[in-house]
Coordinates of C-alpha atoms in Angstrom, one line a residue:
M1 CA 257.6 -1.5 146.0
N2 CA 260.5 0.2 147.9
T3 CA 257.9 2.6 149.4
I4 CA 255.8 -0.3 150.5
T5 CA 258.8 -1.9 152.2
K6 CA 259.6 1.3 154.0
Y7 CA 256.1 1.4 155.4
V8 CA 256.2 -2.2 156.5
V9 CA 259.5 -1.6 158.4
L10 CA 258.2 1.7 159.9
L11 CA 255.0 0.1 161.2
T12 CA 256.8 -2.9 162.5
L13 CA 259.2 -0.8 164.4
C14 CA 256.4 1.2 165.9
L15 CA 254.7 -2.0 167.0
I16 CA 257.9 -3.2 168.7
V17 CA 258.4 0.1 170.5
T18 CA 254.8 0.0 171.7
N19 CA 255.2 -3.6 173.0
V20 CA 258.5 -2.8 174.8
S21 CA 256.9 0.3 176.4
A22 CA 254.0 -1.7 177.6
Q23 CA 256.2 -4.3 179.3
E24 CA 258.3 -1.9 181.3
R25 CA 257.0 1.4 182.5
E26 CA 259.2 4.4 182.2
K27 CA 260.1 6.5 185.2
D28 CA 260.9 10.2 185.5
S29 CA 264.0 11.7 187.0
T30 CA 262.6 11.3 190.5
G31 CA 261.8 7.6 190.0
V32 CA 258.0 8.1 189.7
N33 CA 256.2 5.9 187.1
L34 CA 255.3 7.9 184.1
P35 CA 251.5 7.8 183.2
V36 CA 250.0 5.1 181.0
N37 CA 246.4 6.4 180.6
E38 CA 244.6 9.8 180.6
N39 CA 243.7 9.8 184.3
E40 CA 247.3 8.9 185.3
D41 CA 248.6 11.6 183.0
K42 CA 246.3 14.2 184.7
I43 CA 247.3 13.1 188.2
Y44 CA 251.0 13.1 187.2
R45 CA 250.7 16.7 185.9
L46 CA 248.8 17.9 188.9
K47 CA 251.5 16.5 191.3
Q48 CA 254.1 18.3 189.2
I49 CA 252.1 21.6 189.6
K50 CA 251.9 21.0 193.3
K51 CA 255.7 21.0 193.5
R52 CA 255.8 24.4 191.7
V53 CA 253.1 26.1 193.7
Q54 CA 255.2 27.2 196.7
E55 CA 258.1 28.3 194.4
E56 CA 255.8 30.4 192.3
E57 CA 254.1 32.1 195.2
R58 CA 257.5 32.8 196.8
E59 CA 258.6 34.4 193.6
F60 CA 255.4 36.6 193.5
L61 CA 256.1 37.6 197.2
K62 CA 259.7 38.4 196.4
A63 CA 258.7 40.7 193.6
E64 CA 256.0 42.4 195.7
V65 CA 258.5 43.0 198.6
E66 CA 261.1 44.4 196.1
G67 CA 258.4 46.8 194.8
I68 CA 257.5 47.9 198.4
N69 CA 261.2 48.5 199.2
Q70 CA 261.5 50.6 196.0
R71 CA 258.5 52.7 197.0
L72 CA 260.1 53.1 200.5
E73 CA 263.4 54.2 199.0
N74 CA 261.6 56.7 196.7
G75 CA 259.9 58.2 199.8
E76 CA 256.4 57.2 198.5
I77 CA 255.5 55.3 201.8
T78 CA 256.8 55.2 205.4
E79 CA 258.5 52.3 207.1
V80 CA 255.3 51.5 209.0
E81 CA 253.3 51.4 205.8
A82 CA 256.0 49.3 204.1
E83 CA 256.0 46.8 207.0
K84 CA 252.2 46.6 206.9
L85 CA 252.2 46.0 203.1
K86 CA 254.8 43.3 203.4
K87 CA 252.7 41.4 206.1
E88 CA 249.6 41.7 203.9
A89 CA 251.5 40.4 200.9
A90 CA 253.0 37.5 202.9
K91 CA 249.5 36.6 204.2
K92 CA 248.0 36.7 200.7
R93 CA 250.7 34.4 199.3
A94 CA 250.4 31.9 202.2
L95 CA 246.6 31.7 201.6
N96 CA 247.2 31.3 197.9
I97 CA 249.5 28.3 198.6
E98 CA 247.0 26.8 201.0
N99 CA 244.1 27.2 198.6
R100 CA 246.0 26.1 195.4
I101 CA 247.3 23.0 197.2
A102 CA 243.8 22.2 198.5
I103 CA 242.3 22.5 194.9
L104 CA 245.0 20.3 193.5
D105 CA 244.7 17.7 196.2
N106 CA 240.9 17.6 195.6
K107 CA 241.4 17.1 191.9
I108 CA 243.9 14.3 192.5
A109 CA 241.6 12.6 194.9
L110 CA 238.7 12.8 192.4
L111 CA 240.8 11.3 189.6
E112 CA 242.3 8.6 191.9
R113 CA 238.9 7.6 193.0
N114 CA 237.4 7.1 189.6
E115 CA 238.0 5.1 186.4
D116 CA 240.7 5.9 183.9
Y117 CA 238.2 7.3 181.4
Y118 CA 236.6 9.7 184.0
N119 CA 236.5 13.4 182.9
D120 CA 237.2 15.8 185.7
G121 CA 235.6 18.7 183.8
A122 CA 238.8 20.7 183.4
D123 CA 238.4 21.1 179.7
D124 CA 235.1 19.4 178.9
T125 CA 233.4 21.8 176.4
V126 CA 234.2 22.8 172.8
D127 CA 231.9 25.4 171.2
F128 CA 231.6 26.4 167.6
G129 CA 228.8 27.2 165.3
I130 CA 227.1 29.7 163.0
S131 CA 224.2 32.1 163.4
L132 CA 221.2 31.6 161.3
G133 CA 218.0 33.2 162.5
R134 CA 217.3 31.9 166.0
F135 CA 219.9 29.2 165.5
T136 CA 223.1 30.4 167.3
G137 CA 225.4 27.4 167.1
I138 CA 226.3 23.9 168.2
N139 CA 227.7 22.9 171.5
F140 CA 229.7 19.8 172.0
S141 CA 230.4 18.7 175.6
S142 CA 232.5 15.7 176.6
R143 CA 230.5 15.0 179.7
N144 CA 230.9 11.8 181.7
R145 CA 229.0 8.7 180.6
P146 CA 229.1 5.4 182.4
R147 CA 230.8 2.5 180.6
K148 CA 228.6 -0.4 179.4
Y149 CA 229.2 -3.3 181.6
D150 CA 229.6 -5.9 178.8
K151 CA 230.6 -4.5 175.4
R152 CA 230.4 -7.4 173.0
T153 CA 231.3 -5.4 169.9
T154 CA 234.4 -3.2 169.4
S155 CA 235.9 -1.6 166.3
D156 CA 239.3 -0.8 165.0
L157 CA 241.3 0.5 162.0
V158 CA 242.7 -2.3 159.7
F159 CA 245.7 -1.7 157.5
A160 CA 247.4 -4.3 155.4
I161 CA 250.3 -4.1 152.9
G162 CA 252.5 -6.5 151.0
F163 CA 253.2 -8.3 147.7
N164 CA 250.6 -8.9 145.0
N165 CA 250.7 -11.2 141.9
A166 CA 248.4 -13.2 139.6
V167 CA 248.0 -16.9 139.0
G168 CA 245.8 -18.6 136.4
D169 CA 245.6 -21.3 133.8
G170 CA 249.1 -22.6 133.3
Q171 CA 250.5 -19.5 135.0
K172 CA 252.6 -19.4 138.2
I173 CA 253.5 -16.5 140.5
G174 CA 256.1 -14.4 138.8
D175 CA 255.6 -15.6 135.2
N176 CA 254.2 -12.4 133.9
Y177 CA 254.5 -9.9 136.8
T178 CA 257.5 -8.9 138.9
F179 CA 257.3 -10.0 142.5
L180 CA 259.0 -7.2 144.3
T181 CA 257.4 -4.3 142.6
S182 CA 253.8 -5.7 142.4
G183 CA 252.0 -4.9 145.7
F184 CA 248.8 -4.4 147.5
V185 CA 247.4 -2.1 150.1
E186 CA 244.2 -2.5 152.1
L187 CA 242.7 0.1 154.4
G188 CA 239.4 -0.2 156.2
W189 CA 237.4 -0.3 159.4
A190 CA 236.3 -3.4 161.2
W191 CA 233.9 -4.4 163.9
K192 CA 234.5 -7.4 166.1
T193 CA 231.7 -9.1 167.9
R194 CA 232.0 -11.8 170.5
V195 CA 230.1 -14.9 169.3
F196 CA 229.4 -16.5 172.7
K197 CA 228.1 -14.7 175.7
E198 CA 230.5 -16.2 178.3
S199 CA 233.5 -16.8 176.1
N200 CA 235.7 -14.7 173.8
A201 CA 237.3 -17.7 172.1
V202 CA 235.4 -17.0 168.8
R203 CA 234.8 -13.6 167.4
L204 CA 233.1 -12.4 164.2
K205 CA 235.1 -9.7 162.5
Y206 CA 233.4 -7.7 159.7
G207 CA 233.5 -4.2 158.1
F208 CA 234.5 -2.5 154.9
S209 CA 237.9 -2.0 153.2
F210 CA 239.4 -0.4 150.2
Q211 CA 241.8 -2.7 148.3
W212 CA 244.5 -1.5 145.9
N213 CA 246.0 -4.4 143.9
K214 CA 248.9 -3.4 141.7
L215 CA 250.7 -5.5 139.0
T216 CA 253.9 -4.7 137.3
P217 CA 254.2 -6.6 133.9
K218 CA 257.6 -8.0 132.9
N219 CA 259.5 -7.6 129.6
D220 CA 258.1 -4.1 128.5
K221 CA 254.5 -5.4 128.4
Y222 CA 251.3 -3.6 129.0
F223 CA 247.5 -4.2 129.0
V224 CA 245.5 -3.6 125.8
Q225 CA 241.7 -3.5 125.7
N226 CA 240.3 -4.6 122.4
G227 CA 236.5 -4.6 122.7
N228 CA 235.5 -7.3 125.2
T229 CA 239.0 -8.8 125.3
T230 CA 242.0 -7.6 127.4
T231 CA 245.5 -8.9 126.6
L232 CA 249.0 -8.4 127.7
E233 CA 251.1 -7.3 124.8
A234 CA 254.6 -6.0 124.1
F235 CA 255.0 -2.2 124.1
P236 CA 256.4 -0.7 120.8
S237 CA 259.4 0.8 122.7
E238 CA 261.2 0.3 126.0
L239 CA 259.1 1.0 129.1
K240 CA 260.6 2.8 132.0
E241 CA 257.5 2.0 134.1
S242 CA 254.4 -0.1 133.6
E243 CA 251.8 -0.5 136.4
F244 CA 248.3 -1.8 136.4
R245 CA 246.1 -1.1 139.4
I246 CA 242.6 -2.3 140.3
T247 CA 240.8 -0.6 143.2
N248 CA 238.0 -2.5 145.0
L249 CA 235.6 -1.6 147.8
V250 CA 234.8 -4.8 149.7
V251 CA 233.2 -6.2 152.8
P252 CA 235.5 -8.6 154.6
I253 CA 234.1 -11.2 157.0
H254 CA 236.3 -13.4 159.2
F255 CA 235.8 -15.8 162.1
E256 CA 238.6 -15.0 164.5
F257 CA 239.8 -17.7 166.9
G258 CA 242.3 -17.3 169.8
P259 CA 242.7 -16.8 173.6
S260 CA 242.2 -13.5 175.3
T261 CA 242.5 -11.9 178.8
K262 CA 239.4 -10.9 180.7
K263 CA 240.0 -7.6 182.4
E264 CA 237.5 -7.0 185.2
R265 CA 236.9 -3.6 186.7
K266 CA 234.6 -2.3 189.4
N267 CA 231.6 -1.7 187.1
Y268 CA 232.6 -3.2 183.7
F269 CA 234.8 -5.9 182.1
R270 CA 236.5 -6.2 178.7
Y271 CA 238.3 -9.0 176.8
S272 CA 241.7 -8.1 175.4
T273 CA 243.7 -10.0 172.7
S274 CA 246.6 -7.6 172.7
K275 CA 249.2 -10.2 173.9
H276 CA 247.7 -13.3 172.4
F277 CA 247.9 -15.3 169.2
K278 CA 244.9 -15.3 166.9
V279 CA 243.8 -16.8 163.6
G280 CA 241.2 -15.4 161.2
I281 CA 239.5 -17.3 158.4
G282 CA 237.0 -15.9 156.0
G283 CA 236.6 -14.0 152.8
F284 CA 235.4 -10.8 151.1
A285 CA 233.0 -9.6 148.5
G286 CA 232.5 -6.2 146.9
F287 CA 232.8 -4.1 143.7
N288 CA 235.5 -2.8 141.5
I289 CA 235.5 1.0 141.7
G290 CA 238.4 1.9 139.5
T291 CA 241.0 0.5 137.0
Q292 CA 244.1 2.4 135.9
Q293 CA 247.2 1.7 133.9
K294 CA 250.3 3.9 134.3
L295 CA 253.0 4.0 131.6
R296 CA 256.3 5.9 131.5
F297 CA 258.5 5.9 128.4
E298 CA 260.5 8.0 126.0
E299 CA 259.2 9.1 122.6
D300 CA 261.3 11.2 120.1
G301 CA 263.6 12.2 123.0
D302 CA 260.7 13.3 125.2
R303 CA 259.7 11.7 128.5
V304 CA 256.1 10.6 128.4
K305 CA 253.9 9.6 131.4
Q306 CA 250.4 8.3 130.8
K307 CA 247.7 7.5 133.2
I308 CA 244.9 5.6 131.4
R309 CA 241.6 5.1 133.3
R310 CA 239.2 2.7 131.6
S311 CA 237.4 -0.5 132.5
Y312 CA 239.9 -2.9 130.8
N313 CA 237.0 -5.5 131.2
A314 CA 237.9 -5.9 134.8
S315 CA 235.4 -7.9 136.8
L316 CA 232.8 -5.6 138.3
F317 CA 231.9 -8.0 141.2
V318 CA 234.8 -9.3 143.2
Y319 CA 235.0 -11.9 145.8
G320 CA 237.6 -14.2 147.4
L321 CA 239.1 -15.9 150.4
S322 CA 241.3 -14.4 153.0
G323 CA 242.9 -15.2 156.3
Y324 CA 245.5 -14.1 158.8
V325 CA 247.7 -15.4 161.7
G326 CA 248.9 -12.8 164.2
Y327 CA 250.0 -11.8 167.6
G328 CA 248.4 -8.8 169.2
G329 CA 247.9 -6.2 166.5
L330 CA 250.3 -7.6 163.9
G331 CA 249.7 -10.5 161.6
L332 CA 250.6 -12.3 158.4
Y333 CA 247.9 -11.9 155.9
V334 CA 246.9 -13.8 152.7
K335 CA 244.0 -13.1 150.3
Y336 CA 243.0 -14.8 147.0
D337 CA 240.5 -13.5 144.5
L338 CA 238.1 -16.3 143.4
S339 CA 236.7 -13.9 140.9
P340 CA 238.9 -13.5 137.7
M341 CA 240.7 -10.2 137.1
F342 CA 239.0 -9.8 133.8
K343 CA 235.6 -11.1 132.7
D344 CA 235.0 -13.2 129.5
Q345 CA 238.6 -13.9 128.8
S346 CA 240.2 -16.9 127.1
F347 CA 242.0 -17.8 130.3
D348 CA 241.4 -16.7 133.9
Q349 CA 243.9 -14.7 136.1
H350 CA 243.3 -14.3 139.9
N351 CA 245.0 -11.9 142.2
L352 CA 247.0 -13.4 145.1
S353 CA 248.3 -11.2 147.9
M354 CA 250.6 -11.9 150.8
G355 CA 251.8 -9.4 153.4
F356 CA 251.4 -7.9 156.9
R357 CA 248.1 -6.9 158.5
F358 CA 247.8 -4.3 161.3
D359 CA 244.7 -4.2 163.5
L360 CA 245.1 -0.8 165.2
D361 CA 242.6 -1.1 168.0

């Protein structure tokens, strides 16, 4: 669980740094605001190049003049020829400065006039492919496409991590499984659709996720499958490590409630919940796709590590309730499996998970 804690701390720090950066824009050494989007980044770099143009061309001119003087000293050309060559070099460099500045100014004007997602065509094509008969390859071009005026559905990466345990008939959290070393991880992709046309107060969030639920039994115990029955029994010797993991593929569905900011642009608008509180209520359903037990112990002086993959009579179909409360992209997350961990057992156990949820949109 120490690894899980490190990940939580790291992701939380990243979120804090991101929020601080968003609140106060950084400036460069000259006091100019640093860019916050792709277009601003291109404009900023073009302006930096403009500052270097005259210096670069003067360096070229200086080198050319030195070369002409060297030829003159070597007697390769006359003073009249040398003067003529110097004037031609100076004229060429002056025109270079004028043309390069004009090109940069036009690019800056193009970017300033258009939206932050506008592609100026500087590096818009990536080519790769194979030759097979008349087929000579595939070409991908990042050409400009207009944004949809009203985009009611968006998508984002979902990551959750925290503590996991099991509760059941006469069993409380921590009775059979350690709290700090039993954990869960969830990773998936979610789509979010605005329910009402003129309001973003209610959103439907749905997608797919992989869930890894891990339990660490107490008191040197491990799971034993005897036919259709799975029990938690004492190991014959001292266990250095005992972990039981169930992996599920599920479809989570949540109704998300909360305020948002409407950002209106010239030819489109979007709703943003990045600096608002939100609440999600829903559940999940899916299938168990893997069950594994890991044991580590000593036997006759040898260190033994076993990874046992079998069904352990784990429930094939899984379903449960889940919800979260958050601000921006970070939230507190709880999920509870209504389906029992094992099918056809004398008493039911249900996974209960609590932790942090990151919606990385």
